Coordinates of C-alpha atoms in Angstrom, one line a residue:
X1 CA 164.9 -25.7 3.5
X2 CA 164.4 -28.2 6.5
X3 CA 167.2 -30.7 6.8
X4 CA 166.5 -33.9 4.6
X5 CA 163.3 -32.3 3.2
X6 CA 161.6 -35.1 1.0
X7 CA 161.3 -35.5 -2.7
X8 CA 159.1 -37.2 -4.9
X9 CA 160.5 -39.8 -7.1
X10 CA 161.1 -38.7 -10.6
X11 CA 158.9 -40.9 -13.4
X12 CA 161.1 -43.8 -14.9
X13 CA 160.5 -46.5 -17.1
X14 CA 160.8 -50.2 -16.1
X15 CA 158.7 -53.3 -17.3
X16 CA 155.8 -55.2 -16.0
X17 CA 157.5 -58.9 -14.4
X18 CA 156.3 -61.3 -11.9
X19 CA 159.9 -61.6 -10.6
X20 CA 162.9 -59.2 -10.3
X21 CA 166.4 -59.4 -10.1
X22 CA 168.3 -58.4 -6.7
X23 CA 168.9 -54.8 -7.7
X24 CA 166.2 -54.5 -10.8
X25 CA 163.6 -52.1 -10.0
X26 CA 159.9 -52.7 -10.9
X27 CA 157.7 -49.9 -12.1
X28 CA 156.7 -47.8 -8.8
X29 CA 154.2 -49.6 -7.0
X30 CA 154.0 -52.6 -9.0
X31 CA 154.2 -55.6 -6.8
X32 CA 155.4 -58.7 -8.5
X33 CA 154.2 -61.9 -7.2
X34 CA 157.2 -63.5 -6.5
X35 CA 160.7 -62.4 -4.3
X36 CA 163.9 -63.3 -3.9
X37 CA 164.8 -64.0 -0.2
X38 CA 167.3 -65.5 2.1
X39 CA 165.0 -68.2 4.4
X40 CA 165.5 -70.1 7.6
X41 CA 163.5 -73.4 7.4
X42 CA 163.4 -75.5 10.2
X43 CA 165.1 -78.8 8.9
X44 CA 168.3 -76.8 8.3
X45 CA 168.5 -74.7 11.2
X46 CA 171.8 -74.5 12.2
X47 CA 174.8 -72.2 12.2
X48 CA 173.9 -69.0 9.6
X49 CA 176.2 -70.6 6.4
X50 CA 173.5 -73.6 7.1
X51 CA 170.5 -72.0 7.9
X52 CA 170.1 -69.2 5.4
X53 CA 169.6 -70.1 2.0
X54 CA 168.4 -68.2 -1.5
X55 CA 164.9 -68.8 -2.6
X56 CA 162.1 -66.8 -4.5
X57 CA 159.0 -66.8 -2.6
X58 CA 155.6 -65.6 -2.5
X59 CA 155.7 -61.5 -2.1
X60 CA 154.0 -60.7 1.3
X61 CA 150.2 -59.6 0.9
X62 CA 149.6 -56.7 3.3
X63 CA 146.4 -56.1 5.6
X64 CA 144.1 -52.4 6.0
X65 CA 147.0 -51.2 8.1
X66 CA 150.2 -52.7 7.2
X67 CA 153.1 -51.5 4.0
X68 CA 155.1 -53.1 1.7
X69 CA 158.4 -51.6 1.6
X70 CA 161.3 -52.3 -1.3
X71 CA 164.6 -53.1 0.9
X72 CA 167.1 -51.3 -0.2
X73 CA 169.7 -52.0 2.7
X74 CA 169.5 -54.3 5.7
X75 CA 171.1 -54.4 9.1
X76 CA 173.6 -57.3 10.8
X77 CA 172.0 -57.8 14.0
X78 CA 172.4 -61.1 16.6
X79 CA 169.0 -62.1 16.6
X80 CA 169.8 -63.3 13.0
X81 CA 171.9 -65.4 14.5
X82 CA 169.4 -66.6 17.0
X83 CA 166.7 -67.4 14.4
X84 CA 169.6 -69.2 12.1
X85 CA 170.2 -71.5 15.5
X86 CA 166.9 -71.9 16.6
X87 CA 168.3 -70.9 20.1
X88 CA 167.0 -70.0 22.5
X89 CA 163.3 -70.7 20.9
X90 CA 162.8 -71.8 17.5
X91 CA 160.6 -68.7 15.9
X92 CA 158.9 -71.8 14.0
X93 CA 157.6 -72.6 17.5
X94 CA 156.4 -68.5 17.4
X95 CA 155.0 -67.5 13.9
X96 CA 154.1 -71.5 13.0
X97 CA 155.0 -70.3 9.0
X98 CA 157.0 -72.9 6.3
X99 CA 160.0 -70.5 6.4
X100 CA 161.7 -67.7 8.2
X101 CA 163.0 -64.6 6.5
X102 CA 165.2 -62.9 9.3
X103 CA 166.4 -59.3 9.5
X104 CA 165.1 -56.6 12.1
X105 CA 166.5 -53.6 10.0
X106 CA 166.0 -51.7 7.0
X107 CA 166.2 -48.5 4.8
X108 CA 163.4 -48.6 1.1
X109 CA 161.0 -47.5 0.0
X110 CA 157.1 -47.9 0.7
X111 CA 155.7 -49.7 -2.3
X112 CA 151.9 -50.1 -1.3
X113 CA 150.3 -49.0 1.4
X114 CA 146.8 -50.8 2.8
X115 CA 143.4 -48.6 2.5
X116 CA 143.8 -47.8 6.1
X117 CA 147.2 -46.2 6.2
X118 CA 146.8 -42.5 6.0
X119 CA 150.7 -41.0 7.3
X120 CA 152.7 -42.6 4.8
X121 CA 152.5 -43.1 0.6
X122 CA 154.2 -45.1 -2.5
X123 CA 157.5 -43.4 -2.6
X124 CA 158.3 -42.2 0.6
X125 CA 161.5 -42.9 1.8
X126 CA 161.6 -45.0 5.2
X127 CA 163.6 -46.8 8.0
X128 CA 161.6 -49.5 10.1
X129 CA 161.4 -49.9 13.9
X130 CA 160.9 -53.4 14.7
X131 CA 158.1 -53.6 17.6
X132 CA 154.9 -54.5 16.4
X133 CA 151.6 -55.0 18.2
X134 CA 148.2 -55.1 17.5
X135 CA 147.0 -52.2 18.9
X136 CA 143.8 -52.7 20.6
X137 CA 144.8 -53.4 24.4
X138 CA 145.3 -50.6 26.8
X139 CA 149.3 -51.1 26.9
X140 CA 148.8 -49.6 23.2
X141 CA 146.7 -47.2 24.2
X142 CA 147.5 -44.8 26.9
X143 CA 150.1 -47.4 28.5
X144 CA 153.0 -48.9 27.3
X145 CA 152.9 -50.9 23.7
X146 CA 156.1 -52.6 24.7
X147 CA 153.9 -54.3 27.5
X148 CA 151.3 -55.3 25.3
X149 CA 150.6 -59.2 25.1
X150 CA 150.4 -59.0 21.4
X151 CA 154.4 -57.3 21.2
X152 CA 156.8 -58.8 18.9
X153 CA 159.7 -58.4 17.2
X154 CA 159.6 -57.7 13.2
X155 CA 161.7 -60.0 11.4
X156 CA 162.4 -62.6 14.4
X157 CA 159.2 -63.3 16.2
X158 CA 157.7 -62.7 12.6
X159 CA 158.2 -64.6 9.6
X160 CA 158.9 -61.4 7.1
X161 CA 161.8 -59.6 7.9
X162 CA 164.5 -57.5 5.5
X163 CA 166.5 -60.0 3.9
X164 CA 164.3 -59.7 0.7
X165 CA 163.2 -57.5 -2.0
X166 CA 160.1 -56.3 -0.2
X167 CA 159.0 -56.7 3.7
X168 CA 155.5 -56.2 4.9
X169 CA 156.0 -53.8 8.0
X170 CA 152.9 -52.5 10.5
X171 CA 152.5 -48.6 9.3
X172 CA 153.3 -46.9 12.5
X173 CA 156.9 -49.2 12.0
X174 CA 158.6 -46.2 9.4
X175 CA 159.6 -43.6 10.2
X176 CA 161.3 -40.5 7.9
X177 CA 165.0 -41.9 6.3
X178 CA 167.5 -39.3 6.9
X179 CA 168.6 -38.3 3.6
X180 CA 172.3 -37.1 4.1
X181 CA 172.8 -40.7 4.7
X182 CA 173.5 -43.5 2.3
X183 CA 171.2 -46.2 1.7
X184 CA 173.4 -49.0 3.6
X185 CA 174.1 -45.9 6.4
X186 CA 170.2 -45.6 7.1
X187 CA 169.9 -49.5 7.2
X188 CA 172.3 -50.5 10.3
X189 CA 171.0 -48.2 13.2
X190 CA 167.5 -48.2 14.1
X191 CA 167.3 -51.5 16.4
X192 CA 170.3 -50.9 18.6
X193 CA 169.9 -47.6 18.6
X194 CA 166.1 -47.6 20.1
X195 CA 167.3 -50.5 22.1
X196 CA 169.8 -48.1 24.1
X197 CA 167.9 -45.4 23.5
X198 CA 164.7 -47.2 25.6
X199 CA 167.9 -49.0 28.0
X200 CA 169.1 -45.3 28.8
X201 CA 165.7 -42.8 29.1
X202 CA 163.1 -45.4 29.7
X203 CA 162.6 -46.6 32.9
X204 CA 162.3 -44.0 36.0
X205 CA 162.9 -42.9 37.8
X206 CA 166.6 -44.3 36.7
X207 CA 166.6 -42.4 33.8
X208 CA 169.6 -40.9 32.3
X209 CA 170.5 -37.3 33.7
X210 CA 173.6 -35.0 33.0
X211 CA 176.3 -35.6 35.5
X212 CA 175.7 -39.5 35.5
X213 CA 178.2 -42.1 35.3
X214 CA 177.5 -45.4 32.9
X215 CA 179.9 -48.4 32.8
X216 CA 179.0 -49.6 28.9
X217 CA 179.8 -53.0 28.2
X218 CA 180.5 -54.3 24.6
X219 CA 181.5 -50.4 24.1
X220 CA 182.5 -50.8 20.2
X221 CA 179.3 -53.1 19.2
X222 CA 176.1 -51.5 18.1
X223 CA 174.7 -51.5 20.9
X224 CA 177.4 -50.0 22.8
X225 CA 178.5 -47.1 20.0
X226 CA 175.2 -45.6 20.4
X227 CA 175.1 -45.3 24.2
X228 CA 178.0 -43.7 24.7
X229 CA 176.7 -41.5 22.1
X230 CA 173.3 -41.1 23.7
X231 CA 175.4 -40.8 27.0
X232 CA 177.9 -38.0 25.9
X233 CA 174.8 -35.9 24.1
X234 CA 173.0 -36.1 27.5
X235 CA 176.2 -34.9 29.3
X236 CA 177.0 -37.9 31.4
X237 CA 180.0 -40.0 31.6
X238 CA 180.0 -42.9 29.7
X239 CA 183.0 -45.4 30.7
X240 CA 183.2 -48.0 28.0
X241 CA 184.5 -51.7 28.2
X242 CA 186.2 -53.2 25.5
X243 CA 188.2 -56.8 24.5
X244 CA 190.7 -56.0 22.5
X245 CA 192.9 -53.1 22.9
X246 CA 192.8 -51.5 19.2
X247 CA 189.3 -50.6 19.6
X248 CA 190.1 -48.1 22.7
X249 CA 190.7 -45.1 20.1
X250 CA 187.3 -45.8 18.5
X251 CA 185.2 -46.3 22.0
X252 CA 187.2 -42.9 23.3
X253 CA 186.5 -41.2 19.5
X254 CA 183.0 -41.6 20.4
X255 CA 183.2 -39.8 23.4
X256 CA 183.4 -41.9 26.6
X257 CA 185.2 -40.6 29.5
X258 CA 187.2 -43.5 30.1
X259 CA 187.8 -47.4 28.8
X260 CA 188.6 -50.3 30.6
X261 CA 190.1 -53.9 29.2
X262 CA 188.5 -56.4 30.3
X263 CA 191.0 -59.1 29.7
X264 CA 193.3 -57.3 32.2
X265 CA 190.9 -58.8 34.5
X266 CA 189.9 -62.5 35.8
X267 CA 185.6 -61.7 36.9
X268 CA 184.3 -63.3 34.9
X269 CA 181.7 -65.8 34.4
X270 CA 178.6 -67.5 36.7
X271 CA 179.9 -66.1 40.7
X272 CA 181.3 -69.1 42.8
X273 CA 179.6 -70.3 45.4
X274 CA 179.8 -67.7 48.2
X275 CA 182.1 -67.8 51.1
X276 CA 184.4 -69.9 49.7
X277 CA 187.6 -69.6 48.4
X278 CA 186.8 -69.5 44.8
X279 CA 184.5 -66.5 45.9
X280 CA 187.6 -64.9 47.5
X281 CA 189.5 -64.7 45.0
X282 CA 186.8 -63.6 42.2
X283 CA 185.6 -60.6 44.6
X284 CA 189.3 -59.5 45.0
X285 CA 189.3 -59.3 41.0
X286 CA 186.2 -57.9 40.3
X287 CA 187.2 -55.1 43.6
X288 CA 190.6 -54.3 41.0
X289 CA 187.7 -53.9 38.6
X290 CA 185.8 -51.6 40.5
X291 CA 188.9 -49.7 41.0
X292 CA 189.2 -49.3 37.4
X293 CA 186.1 -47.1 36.9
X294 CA 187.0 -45.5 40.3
X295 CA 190.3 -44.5 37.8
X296 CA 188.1 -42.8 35.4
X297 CA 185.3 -41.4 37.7
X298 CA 186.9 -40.5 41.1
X299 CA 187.5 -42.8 44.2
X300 CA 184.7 -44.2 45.6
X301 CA 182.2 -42.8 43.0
X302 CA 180.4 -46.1 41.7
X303 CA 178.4 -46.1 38.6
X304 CA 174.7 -45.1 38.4
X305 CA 173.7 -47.1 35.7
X306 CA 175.6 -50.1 34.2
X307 CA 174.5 -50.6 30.4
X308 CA 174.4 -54.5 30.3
X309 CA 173.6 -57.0 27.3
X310 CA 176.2 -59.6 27.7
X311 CA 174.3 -62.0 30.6
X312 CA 176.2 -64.3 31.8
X313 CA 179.7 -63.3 31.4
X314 CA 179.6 -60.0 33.1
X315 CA 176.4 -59.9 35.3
X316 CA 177.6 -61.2 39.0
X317 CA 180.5 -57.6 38.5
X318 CA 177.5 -55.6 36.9
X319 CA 175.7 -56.1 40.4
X320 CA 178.6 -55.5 42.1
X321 CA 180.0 -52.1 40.8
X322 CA 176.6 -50.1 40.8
X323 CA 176.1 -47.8 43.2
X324 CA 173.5 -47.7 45.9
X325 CA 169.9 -47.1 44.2
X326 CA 171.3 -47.4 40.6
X327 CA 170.1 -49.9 38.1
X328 CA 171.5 -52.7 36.0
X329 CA 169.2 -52.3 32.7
X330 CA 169.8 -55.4 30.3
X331 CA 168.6 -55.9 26.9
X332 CA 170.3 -59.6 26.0
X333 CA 172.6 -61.9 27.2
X334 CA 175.1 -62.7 24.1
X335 CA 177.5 -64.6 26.7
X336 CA 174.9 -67.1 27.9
X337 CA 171.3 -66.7 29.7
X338 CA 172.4 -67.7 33.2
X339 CA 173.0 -64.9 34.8
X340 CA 174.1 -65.2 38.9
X341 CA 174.7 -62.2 41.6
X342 CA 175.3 -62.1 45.2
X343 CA 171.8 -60.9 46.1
X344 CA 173.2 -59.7 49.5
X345 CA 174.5 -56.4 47.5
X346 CA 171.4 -56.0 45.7
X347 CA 168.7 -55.9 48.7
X348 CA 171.3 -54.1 51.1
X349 CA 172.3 -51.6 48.8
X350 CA 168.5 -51.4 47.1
X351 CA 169.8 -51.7 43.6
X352 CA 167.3 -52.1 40.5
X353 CA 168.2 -54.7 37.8
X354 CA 165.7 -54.0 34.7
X355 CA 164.9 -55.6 31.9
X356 CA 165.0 -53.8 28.9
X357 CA 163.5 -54.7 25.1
X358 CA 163.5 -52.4 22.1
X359 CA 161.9 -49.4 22.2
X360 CA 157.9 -48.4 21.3
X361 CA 157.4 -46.1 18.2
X362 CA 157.5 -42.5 20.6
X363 CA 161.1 -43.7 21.7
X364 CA 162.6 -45.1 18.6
X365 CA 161.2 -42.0 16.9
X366 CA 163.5 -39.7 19.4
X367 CA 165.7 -41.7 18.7
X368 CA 165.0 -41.3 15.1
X369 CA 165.4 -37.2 15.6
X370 CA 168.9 -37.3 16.7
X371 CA 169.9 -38.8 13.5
X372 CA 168.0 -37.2 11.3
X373 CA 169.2 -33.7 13.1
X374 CA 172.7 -34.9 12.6
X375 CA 173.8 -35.3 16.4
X376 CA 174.9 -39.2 16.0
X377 CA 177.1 -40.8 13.6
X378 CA 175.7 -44.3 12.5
X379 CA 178.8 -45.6 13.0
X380 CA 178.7 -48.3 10.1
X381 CA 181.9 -50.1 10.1
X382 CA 181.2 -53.0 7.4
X383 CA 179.1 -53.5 4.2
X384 CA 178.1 -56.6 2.6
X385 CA 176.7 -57.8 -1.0
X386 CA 173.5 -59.0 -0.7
X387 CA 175.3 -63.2 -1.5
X388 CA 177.0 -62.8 1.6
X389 CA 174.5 -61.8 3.8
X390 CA 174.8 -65.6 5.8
X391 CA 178.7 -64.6 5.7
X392 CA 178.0 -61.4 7.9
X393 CA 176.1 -63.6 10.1
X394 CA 179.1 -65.6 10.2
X395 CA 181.3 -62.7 11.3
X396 CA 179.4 -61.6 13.6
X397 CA 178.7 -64.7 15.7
X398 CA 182.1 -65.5 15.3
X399 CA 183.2 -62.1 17.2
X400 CA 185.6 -61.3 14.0
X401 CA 183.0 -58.1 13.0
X402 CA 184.6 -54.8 13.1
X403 CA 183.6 -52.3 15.9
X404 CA 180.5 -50.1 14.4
X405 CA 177.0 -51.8 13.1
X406 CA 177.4 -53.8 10.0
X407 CA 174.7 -53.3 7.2
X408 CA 173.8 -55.4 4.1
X409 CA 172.5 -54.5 0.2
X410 CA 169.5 -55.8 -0.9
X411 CA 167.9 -53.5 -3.7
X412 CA 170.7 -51.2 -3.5
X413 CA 172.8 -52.0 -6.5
X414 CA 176.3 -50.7 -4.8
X415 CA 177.7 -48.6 -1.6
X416 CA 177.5 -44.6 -1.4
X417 CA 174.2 -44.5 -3.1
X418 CA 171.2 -41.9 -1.5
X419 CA 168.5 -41.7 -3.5
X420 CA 166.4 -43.9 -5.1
X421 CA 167.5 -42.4 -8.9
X422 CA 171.2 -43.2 -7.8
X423 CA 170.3 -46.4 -7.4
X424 CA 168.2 -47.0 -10.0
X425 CA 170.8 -45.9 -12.5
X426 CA 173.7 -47.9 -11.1
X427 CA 171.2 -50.7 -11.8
X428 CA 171.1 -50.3 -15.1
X429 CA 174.8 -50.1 -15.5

């Protein structure tokens, strides 16, 4: 038997209801009217303990094309945090709806399925992708979707996202849930994991080749965990940053070549004015920096690809420490949004600094593969009930998360759980 081979859902009895408690199942493919949800509205944006509050709303109605899916796990990721603040855009500004329901990640169940969808039934086990588009421009067909006019992201440029019972998802968004993994496991990887997946293989000719050195910033986040997965799979050397010094073992347990601290260092931050002092004394830091990688991948062998999603912080030294003709890909700037170089090592030394964004459906499902072949490790560190979901939110913008991807429960009654029966008879108990 193929690995994670799918079954059908066994028959089970449940009554007819136009609302369900968080954890009660309804009757396969009965869609209630009515959901709990954790919403963003605008007059209480804020800080995620603000922002995100319980209400029961309307259940998403789904178009010819598009699923409803029952969430049964949800992932942690920042743009949660971004639609709580309303920073840097308001997404009421984006999807002009009453009420935000955030979350870009998910493990369920497809519920219904609209008369156009033909890959996918009531019952299959899925994880969503988070791109949409709408299809009909030539990005989406034969080009690049992620180019399309009509992209956006599921969850945060859109108003229906995982934090509730049941999310209304574009078909091609599932993909196949690998089943040696729990509920809350298949919830917390897809979005950072297409995201470095697209950062690492997706723009040539700079893509990612055995032999390669990366510098990895944020090396024990989400982000960061999977490429120097992705990195050590495709035989290159991955060199991993971190902050605090008990998450080396973790970041080198991956399998990264090498970590640097970046608090033994003083780089950091928008670059001083150049030619003066200030500058003098920042390039002298960020050289001992640079001397640092040099430690893990030979003297004088700069890196060919620096994996960047802080901004601000860390980009003037990202610029600095990549080689001749490599590339600077970056995905986010978690530090701040103004991000300064010294150009005069970018034209002379005809470096590439890319801009990178999720992933289309072809690379988050290879992405997909390795998991569901068992080559990565989701690397979950954290798992919250579904009342503290604004709580992980919390954590994270706080910086007090754990290293790893943190997931949340939503229909999933309790942790451990991998099929749909499990769960369904925890709930009962």
């Amino acid at each position: 038997m193929a690995l994670d081979a799918p079954t059908p859902i066994a028959p089970y009895d449940a009554p007819v209801k136009d609302l369900y408690a968080v954890g009660e199942m309804p009757p396969l493919g009965h869609v209630p009217a009515r959901m709990h949800a954790w919403a963003i509205r605008r007059e209480r944006q804020g800080e995620p303990d603000q922002a995100m509050q319980l209400e029961v709303v309307d259940t998403p109605a789904i178009d010819s094309n598009e699923v409803l899916v029952l969430v049964m796990a949800a992932g942690v990721n920042y743009n949660g945090i971004w639609a709580g603040l309303g920073k840097p855009i308001s997404m009421f500004d984006v999807h002009k709806q009453p009420y935000h329901i955030a979350g870009s990640d998910a493990s369920g169940i497809v519920w219904a399925v609209g008369d156009k969808v033909k890959r996918w039934k009531v019952g299959d086990e899925v994880v969503i992708h988070c791109n949409q588009d709408d299809g009909d421009d030539e990005h989406c067909n034969g080009g690049d979707p992620m180019f399309s006019p009509t992209q956006r992201i599921w969850g945060y440029e859109t108003p229906d996202g995982s934090f509730a019972q049941f999310t209304r998802v574009q078909a091609q968004q599932l993909m196949p849930r690998p089943r040696h993994l729990t509920w809350e496991e298949s919830a917390c990887y897809t979005l950072t994991l297409a995201t470095a997946y697209r950062m690492l293989f997706g723009h040539e000719p700079h893509e990612l080749k055995p032999g390669m050195n990366v510098l990895v910033w944020g090396a024990s986040g989400g982000l960061g965990s999977y490429a120097i997965q992705l990195i050590n799979a495709a035989g290159g050397n991955a060199i991993g940053v971190i902050s605090e010094e008990d998450k080396r073992d973790f970041v080198m347990g991956l399998g990264a070549k090498g970590v640097i601290n970046r608090k033994e260092f003083r780089c950091w931050g928008q670059l001083p004015t150049v030619n003066t002092p200030e500058y003098k004394e920042w390039f002298n830091e960020a050289r001992k920096f640079g001397a640092a990688i040099w430690d893990i991948t030979g003297k004088g062998n700069n890196v060919d690809i620096v994996f960047e999603h802080p901004g601000e912080a860390t980009f003037p030294v990202s610029t600095l420490v990549c080689k001749k003709g490599g590339m600077v890909v970056i995905c986010a700037g978690t530090t701040g949004f103004n991000c300064t170089f010294d150009v005069r090592y970018l034209w002379m030394h005809q470096k590439r600094i890319q801009g990178s964004h999720f992933a289309h459906l072809k690379q988050a499902s290879a992405a997909n593969k390795l998991m569901l072949e068992r080559r990565l490790d989701p690397c979950m560190s954290e798992v919250f009930p579904w009342a503290e979901i604004p709580a992980a939110h919390m954590m994270m913008l706080r910086n007090q998360h754990k290293p790893g991807n943190m997931a949340v429960l939503v229909q999933s009654p309790r942790t451990g759980l991998r099929t749909f029966e499990d769960a369904l008879e925890a709930g009962r108990r």
